Amino acid sequence: MNKQRLLESFIEMVKIDSPPLEEAVFAAYLEKELTSLGFTVIVDDSAPETGSNTGNLIAKLPRFPESPAPADVSSAGIVLSAHMDCVEPCRGIEPIVENGFIKSQGDTILSADDKAGIATILEALCSVVEQGLPRPEITVLFTAGEELSLLGAKALRPDLFEQDTPCFVFDAGGPPATIIVGAPFHYTFSATFTGKAAHAGANPEAGTSAIQMAAAAISALELGRLDEHTTANIGIIEGGRETNIVPDTCVVVGECRSLFEERVKACCDDITAALEAGAAQFGGSVAITWELDYAGIFYEENDPLVCKLQEIARSISLVPTTAFSGGGADANVLQAKGLRPITLGIGMENYHGLDERIAVGDLEDNARFIEAIISAFAG
């Protein structure tokens, strides 16, 4: 690993604007870098579906040396994955290095989420290729629109990968060698309450307030952290037209999440019941639509893939840890695309905030960890 090159590459990447659905310039940069390493690169046709100005970037590098894969290694090799987009405000980022950390000037995010993942993947690949080290077949997957509910991953063709190909998604907090063994099922809902409009001053008795229905429903709900692995939230409330009109419509949008499918479905049922009761209390109605945003993902602590990653980490003096995530990542979707995906920590801190930062040492350790993963899966 070339530490200086890694730092300079990461700083160069964060200066490239890539908000969700505007990743094309960054994708072109990455395509050039991967092509120079010998990868065959394609950009898929997902852009019309996602609304991005680019598709997902998919690159392949053959096994080296060109001998059959050992019996305990997937013949399809491995997939290294991260996402190209970053949350706003992410335009005009000016990174600074201070006291061993990289951060922004403070008026933007840093975009370590997920350019630290991308930079360390590329540095590990550079090191392996330059030294002519053994490697499995490597597929690099850089997705678009991840920050918009995993749009790019959802739009991937389901026949791109061989079944159960190990896939490492570098996109979580925690130090390098943090292994995310569980992430939640995520359901979202939209509820439209319908009442009856009337003049609020002259004849309020003739009206039925949709906002009042929504308020009654929300007040009956248990929100926030419901248990260790389950949460619920109301995120948007919109209703009414004028102060002098009893509101006849109100829209409430929210979500619930849980690591366990039965628990999240019970939470959905509880929310539905509360919404319907709130409408009925005032003689109105409510139309509710639910959507599974993404399925949960779960690994047992003794899963062979988890154990192998722990062994790899220890071999380079990293301390492996396991953790659960309250949010989703591309791994949640990629499990339905034929892969065995697992999300890994990369050392980013305070991501999605203006005080986002990453330690230079964590950037280096993550690149070392990826090199070691490549070596281990080369057999």
Coordinates of C-alpha atoms in Angstrom, one line a residue:
M1 CA 0.0 0.0 0.0
N2 CA 1.2 3.5 -0.9
K3 CA 0.0 5.7 2.0
Q4 CA 0.7 9.0 0.3
R5 CA -1.1 7.9 -2.9
L6 CA -4.1 6.8 -0.9
L7 CA -4.4 10.1 1.0
E8 CA -4.0 12.1 -2.2
S9 CA -6.5 10.0 -4.1
F10 CA -9.1 10.3 -1.3
I11 CA -8.6 14.1 -1.2
E12 CA -9.0 14.2 -5.0
M13 CA -12.2 12.2 -4.9
V14 CA -13.9 14.2 -2.3
K15 CA -13.4 17.3 -4.4
I16 CA -15.5 15.8 -7.2
D17 CA -19.1 16.7 -6.7
S18 CA -21.3 13.6 -6.7
P19 CA -24.7 14.2 -5.0
P20 CA -27.4 11.6 -5.6
L21 CA -28.4 11.2 -9.2
E22 CA -25.4 13.4 -10.3
E23 CA -22.6 10.9 -10.2
A24 CA -21.6 10.9 -13.9
V25 CA -18.4 12.9 -13.5
F26 CA -17.2 10.8 -10.6
A27 CA -18.2 7.6 -12.5
A28 CA -16.0 8.7 -15.4
Y29 CA -13.1 9.3 -13.1
L30 CA -13.5 5.9 -11.6
E31 CA -13.8 4.2 -15.0
K32 CA -10.5 5.7 -16.0
E33 CA -8.8 4.5 -12.8
L34 CA -10.1 1.0 -13.1
T35 CA -9.3 0.7 -16.8
S36 CA -5.7 1.7 -16.1
L37 CA -5.5 -1.3 -13.7
G38 CA -6.6 -3.7 -16.4
F39 CA -10.3 -4.0 -15.5
T40 CA -13.0 -4.4 -18.1
V41 CA -15.5 -1.7 -17.2
I42 CA -19.2 -1.2 -18.1
V43 CA -21.8 1.3 -16.9
D44 CA -25.1 -0.5 -16.8
D45 CA -28.4 0.8 -18.2
S46 CA -30.0 1.6 -14.9
A47 CA -30.0 5.4 -15.3
P48 CA -33.6 5.6 -16.8
E49 CA -34.9 3.7 -13.8
T50 CA -33.0 5.5 -11.1
G51 CA -33.1 9.0 -12.6
S52 CA -29.3 9.3 -12.2
N53 CA -27.2 10.8 -15.0
T54 CA -25.1 7.6 -14.9
G55 CA -25.7 3.9 -14.4
N56 CA -23.9 1.7 -11.9
L57 CA -20.3 1.0 -12.6
I58 CA -19.3 -2.7 -12.9
A59 CA -15.7 -3.7 -13.5
K60 CA -14.1 -7.1 -13.8
L61 CA -10.5 -8.3 -13.4
P62 CA -9.6 -12.0 -14.1
R63 CA -8.0 -14.3 -11.6
F64 CA -4.2 -14.2 -11.3
P65 CA -2.4 -16.5 -11.8
E66 CA -4.9 -18.1 -14.2
S67 CA -5.2 -21.4 -12.2
P68 CA -8.4 -23.0 -11.0
A69 CA -9.7 -21.6 -7.8
P70 CA -9.1 -23.9 -4.7
A71 CA -12.0 -25.9 -3.5
D72 CA -12.7 -23.7 -0.5
V73 CA -12.8 -20.5 -2.6
S74 CA -15.7 -19.3 -4.8
S75 CA -14.9 -19.9 -8.5
A76 CA -16.7 -16.6 -9.2
G77 CA -14.2 -14.7 -7.0
I78 CA -15.3 -11.8 -4.9
V79 CA -17.2 -8.5 -5.3
L80 CA -15.9 -5.3 -3.7
S81 CA -18.6 -2.6 -3.5
A82 CA -19.2 1.0 -2.4
H83 CA -21.5 3.8 -3.6
M84 CA -20.6 6.9 -5.6
D85 CA -23.1 9.4 -4.3
C86 CA -23.0 11.4 -1.1
V87 CA -25.6 13.4 0.8
E88 CA -26.0 17.1 0.5
P89 CA -24.3 19.5 1.2
C90 CA -21.5 17.9 -0.8
R91 CA -20.7 20.4 -3.5
G92 CA -17.4 22.2 -3.4
I93 CA -15.9 20.1 -0.6
E94 CA -12.5 21.5 0.6
P95 CA -10.9 18.8 2.7
I96 CA -8.2 19.5 5.3
V97 CA -5.9 17.2 7.2
E98 CA -5.5 18.1 10.9
N99 CA -4.2 16.2 13.9
G100 CA -4.4 12.9 12.0
F101 CA -7.9 13.3 10.7
I102 CA -9.4 14.4 7.4
K103 CA -12.4 16.6 7.6
S104 CA -14.1 19.4 5.6
Q105 CA -13.9 23.1 6.1
G106 CA -17.2 22.8 8.0
D107 CA -19.7 24.1 5.6
T108 CA -20.1 20.8 3.7
I109 CA -19.9 17.1 4.6
L110 CA -16.6 15.3 3.9
S111 CA -18.1 12.5 1.8
A112 CA -16.1 9.8 3.5
D113 CA -19.4 8.1 3.1
D114 CA -18.6 6.5 0.8
K115 CA -15.5 7.9 -0.9
A116 CA -13.4 6.4 1.8
G117 CA -14.7 3.0 0.8
I118 CA -14.0 3.7 -2.9
A119 CA -10.5 5.2 -2.3
T120 CA -9.4 2.2 -0.1
I121 CA -10.8 -0.3 -2.6
L122 CA -8.8 1.4 -5.4
E123 CA -5.6 1.6 -3.4
A124 CA -5.8 -2.0 -2.4
L125 CA -6.3 -3.0 -6.1
C126 CA -3.4 -0.8 -7.2
S127 CA -1.1 -2.5 -4.7
V128 CA -2.1 -6.0 -5.6
V129 CA -1.8 -5.3 -9.4
E130 CA 1.5 -3.5 -9.1
Q131 CA 3.1 -6.2 -7.1
G132 CA 1.7 -9.0 -9.2
L133 CA 0.2 -10.7 -6.2
P134 CA -2.2 -13.6 -6.5
R135 CA -5.9 -12.6 -6.6
P136 CA -9.3 -14.2 -7.2
E137 CA -11.5 -12.9 -10.0
I138 CA -12.5 -9.5 -8.8
T139 CA -15.7 -7.6 -9.6
V140 CA -15.9 -4.0 -8.5
L141 CA -19.4 -2.6 -8.1
F142 CA -19.8 1.1 -7.5
T143 CA -23.5 2.1 -7.3
A144 CA -25.5 5.2 -8.0
G145 CA -28.3 6.6 -5.8
E146 CA -27.5 4.6 -2.7
E147 CA -28.4 7.6 -0.5
L148 CA -31.9 7.6 -2.1
S149 CA -33.0 4.3 -0.6
L150 CA -30.5 2.2 -2.5
L151 CA -31.8 3.0 -5.9
G152 CA -28.8 1.8 -7.9
A153 CA -28.5 -1.5 -6.2
K154 CA -32.2 -2.1 -6.7
A155 CA -31.9 -1.5 -10.4
L156 CA -29.1 -4.0 -10.9
R157 CA -30.0 -7.0 -13.2
P158 CA -30.6 -10.1 -11.1
D159 CA -28.4 -12.3 -13.4
L160 CA -25.2 -10.3 -13.1
F161 CA -23.6 -12.5 -10.4
E162 CA -23.1 -16.2 -9.7
Q163 CA -25.2 -17.4 -6.7
D164 CA -23.5 -16.9 -3.3
T165 CA -20.5 -14.9 -4.5
P166 CA -18.9 -13.2 -1.5
C167 CA -19.5 -9.5 -1.7
F168 CA -17.9 -6.9 0.6
V169 CA -19.7 -3.6 1.0
F170 CA -17.4 -0.9 2.5
D171 CA -20.0 1.5 3.8
A172 CA -20.4 1.5 7.6
G173 CA -19.2 3.4 10.7
G174 CA -16.9 1.7 13.1
P175 CA -13.2 1.0 12.7
P176 CA -11.9 -1.2 9.9
A177 CA -12.7 -4.9 10.5
T178 CA -16.1 -4.0 12.0
I179 CA -18.4 -6.6 10.5
I180 CA -22.1 -5.7 10.3
V181 CA -23.9 -9.0 11.0
G182 CA -27.4 -7.5 10.9
A183 CA -29.3 -4.7 9.3
P184 CA -33.1 -4.1 9.5
F185 CA -36.2 -4.7 7.4
H186 CA -37.4 -1.2 6.5
Y187 CA -41.0 -0.4 5.7
T188 CA -42.4 3.0 4.8
F189 CA -46.0 4.1 4.7
S190 CA -48.1 7.0 3.5
A191 CA -51.5 7.7 5.1
T192 CA -54.0 10.1 3.6
F193 CA -56.7 11.2 6.0
T194 CA -60.0 12.5 4.5
G195 CA -62.5 14.6 6.4
K196 CA -64.9 17.4 5.3
A197 CA -64.1 21.0 4.6
A198 CA -66.1 23.8 6.2
H199 CA -65.7 27.5 7.2
A200 CA -63.6 27.5 10.4
G201 CA -65.4 30.6 11.7
A202 CA -68.9 30.5 10.4
N203 CA -69.7 26.8 10.5
P204 CA -66.9 24.6 12.0
E205 CA -69.5 22.1 13.2
A206 CA -70.1 21.1 9.6
G207 CA -66.5 20.2 9.1
T208 CA -64.4 17.1 9.9
S209 CA -60.8 17.9 10.5
A210 CA -58.3 15.5 8.8
I211 CA -55.5 17.1 10.9
Q212 CA -57.3 16.3 14.1
M213 CA -57.7 12.7 12.9
A214 CA -53.9 12.5 12.2
A215 CA -53.1 14.1 15.5
A216 CA -55.2 11.5 17.4
A217 CA -53.6 8.7 15.5
I218 CA -50.0 9.9 16.1
S219 CA -50.6 10.6 19.8
A220 CA -51.6 6.9 20.1
L221 CA -48.5 5.6 18.5
E222 CA -45.3 4.4 20.2
L223 CA -42.5 6.1 18.4
G224 CA -38.7 6.1 18.6
R225 CA -36.8 3.1 19.8
L226 CA -39.3 0.3 20.6
D227 CA -36.8 -2.3 21.5
E228 CA -33.1 -3.0 20.9
H229 CA -33.6 -3.7 17.2
T230 CA -36.9 -2.0 16.4
T231 CA -37.7 1.7 15.7
A232 CA -40.7 3.7 14.3
N233 CA -40.9 7.3 13.2
I234 CA -43.3 9.8 11.7
G235 CA -41.3 12.0 9.3
I236 CA -43.7 14.1 7.3
I237 CA -47.1 15.7 8.1
E238 CA -48.8 17.8 5.4
G239 CA -52.4 19.1 5.5
G240 CA -54.8 22.0 5.2
R241 CA -55.2 24.9 2.8
E242 CA -56.0 28.0 4.8
T243 CA -56.4 28.9 8.5
N244 CA -60.2 29.6 7.9
I245 CA -60.9 26.2 6.4
V246 CA -61.4 23.0 8.4
P247 CA -58.9 20.8 6.7
D248 CA -60.4 18.0 4.7
T249 CA -57.1 16.2 3.9
C250 CA -53.9 15.4 5.8
V251 CA -51.0 13.2 4.7
V252 CA -48.8 11.5 7.2
V253 CA -45.6 9.7 6.1
G254 CA -43.5 7.4 8.3
E255 CA -41.6 4.2 8.7
C256 CA -40.7 1.3 10.9
R257 CA -37.6 -0.9 11.0
S258 CA -36.6 -4.1 12.8
L259 CA -33.9 -6.7 12.4
F260 CA -36.6 -9.3 12.7
E261 CA -39.3 -9.7 10.1
E262 CA -42.1 -10.8 12.5
R263 CA -41.4 -7.8 14.7
V264 CA -41.5 -5.2 11.9
K265 CA -44.7 -6.7 10.5
A266 CA -46.3 -6.5 14.0
C267 CA -45.1 -2.8 14.1
C268 CA -46.7 -2.2 10.7
D269 CA -50.0 -3.7 12.0
D270 CA -49.9 -1.5 15.1
I271 CA -49.4 1.7 13.1
T272 CA -52.2 0.7 10.7
A273 CA -54.6 0.1 13.6
A274 CA -53.7 3.5 15.2
L275 CA -54.2 5.4 11.9
E276 CA -57.6 3.7 11.3
A277 CA -58.7 4.4 14.9
G278 CA -57.7 8.1 14.6
A279 CA -59.8 8.5 11.5
A280 CA -62.8 6.6 12.9
Q281 CA -62.7 8.6 16.1
F282 CA -63.8 11.7 14.2
G283 CA -65.9 10.1 11.5
G284 CA -63.4 10.3 8.7
S285 CA -61.4 7.9 6.7
V286 CA -57.8 7.0 6.0
A287 CA -56.1 5.4 3.0
I288 CA -52.8 3.7 3.9
T289 CA -50.1 2.3 1.6
W290 CA -47.1 0.3 2.8
E291 CA -43.9 -0.4 0.9
L292 CA -41.0 -2.7 1.8
D293 CA -38.1 -0.4 1.2
Y294 CA -35.6 -3.2 1.6
A295 CA -35.4 -6.5 3.3
G296 CA -33.3 -7.2 6.4
I297 CA -30.0 -9.0 6.4
F298 CA -28.6 -11.2 9.2
Y299 CA -25.5 -13.4 9.8
E300 CA -25.0 -15.7 12.7
E301 CA -21.8 -14.9 14.6
N302 CA -20.4 -18.4 13.6
D303 CA -21.2 -18.0 9.9
P304 CA -18.2 -19.1 7.8
L305 CA -18.0 -15.7 6.0
V306 CA -17.9 -13.8 9.3
C307 CA -15.4 -16.2 10.8
K308 CA -13.1 -15.9 7.7
L309 CA -13.2 -12.1 7.9
Q310 CA -12.3 -12.2 11.6
E311 CA -9.4 -14.5 10.8
I312 CA -8.2 -12.2 8.0
A313 CA -8.4 -9.1 10.3
R314 CA -6.3 -10.8 13.0
S315 CA -3.7 -11.8 10.4
I316 CA -2.9 -8.2 9.9
S317 CA -3.2 -7.2 13.6
L318 CA -6.7 -5.6 13.3
V319 CA -9.2 -6.3 16.0
P320 CA -12.4 -7.7 14.4
T321 CA -15.8 -6.8 16.0
T322 CA -19.3 -7.5 15.0
A323 CA -22.2 -5.0 15.1
F324 CA -25.8 -4.5 14.1
S325 CA -26.9 -1.5 12.0
G326 CA -30.1 0.5 12.4
G327 CA -29.9 1.6 8.7
G328 CA -29.7 -0.2 5.4
A329 CA -26.9 -0.4 2.9
D330 CA -26.5 -1.9 -0.6
A331 CA -26.0 -5.2 1.1
N332 CA -29.7 -5.4 2.0
V333 CA -30.6 -5.3 -1.7
L334 CA -27.6 -7.3 -3.1
Q335 CA -28.6 -10.4 -1.2
A336 CA -31.5 -10.7 -3.6
K337 CA -29.1 -10.3 -6.6
G338 CA -27.3 -13.7 -6.1
L339 CA -24.6 -12.4 -3.8
R340 CA -23.6 -13.1 -0.2
P341 CA -23.1 -9.5 0.8
I342 CA -21.7 -8.2 4.1
T343 CA -21.2 -4.6 5.1
L344 CA -17.9 -3.6 6.7
G345 CA -16.9 -0.6 8.8
I346 CA -14.4 1.8 7.2
G347 CA -13.7 4.2 10.1
M348 CA -15.9 7.2 9.0
E349 CA -17.3 9.2 11.9
N350 CA -20.3 11.6 12.1
Y351 CA -21.3 10.8 8.5
H352 CA -24.1 12.8 7.0
G353 CA -23.0 15.7 9.2
L354 CA -20.9 18.8 8.7
D355 CA -18.5 17.4 11.3
E356 CA -17.9 14.2 9.4
R357 CA -14.3 13.0 9.5
I358 CA -12.0 10.0 9.1
A359 CA -8.7 9.2 10.7
V360 CA -5.8 8.8 8.2
G361 CA -4.8 5.7 10.1
D362 CA -8.3 4.2 9.6
L363 CA -8.1 4.9 5.9
E364 CA -4.8 3.1 5.7
D365 CA -6.0 0.1 7.8
N366 CA -9.0 -0.3 5.6
A367 CA -6.9 -0.5 2.5
R368 CA -4.7 -3.1 4.3
F369 CA -7.8 -5.1 5.2
I370 CA -9.0 -5.1 1.6
E371 CA -5.6 -6.3 0.4
A372 CA -5.7 -9.1 2.9
I373 CA -9.3 -10.1 1.8
I374 CA -8.1 -10.2 -1.8
S375 CA -5.1 -12.4 -0.8
A376 CA -7.2 -14.7 1.4
F377 CA -9.8 -15.3 -1.4
A378 CA -7.0 -16.0 -3.9
G379 CA -6.5 -19.2 -2.1

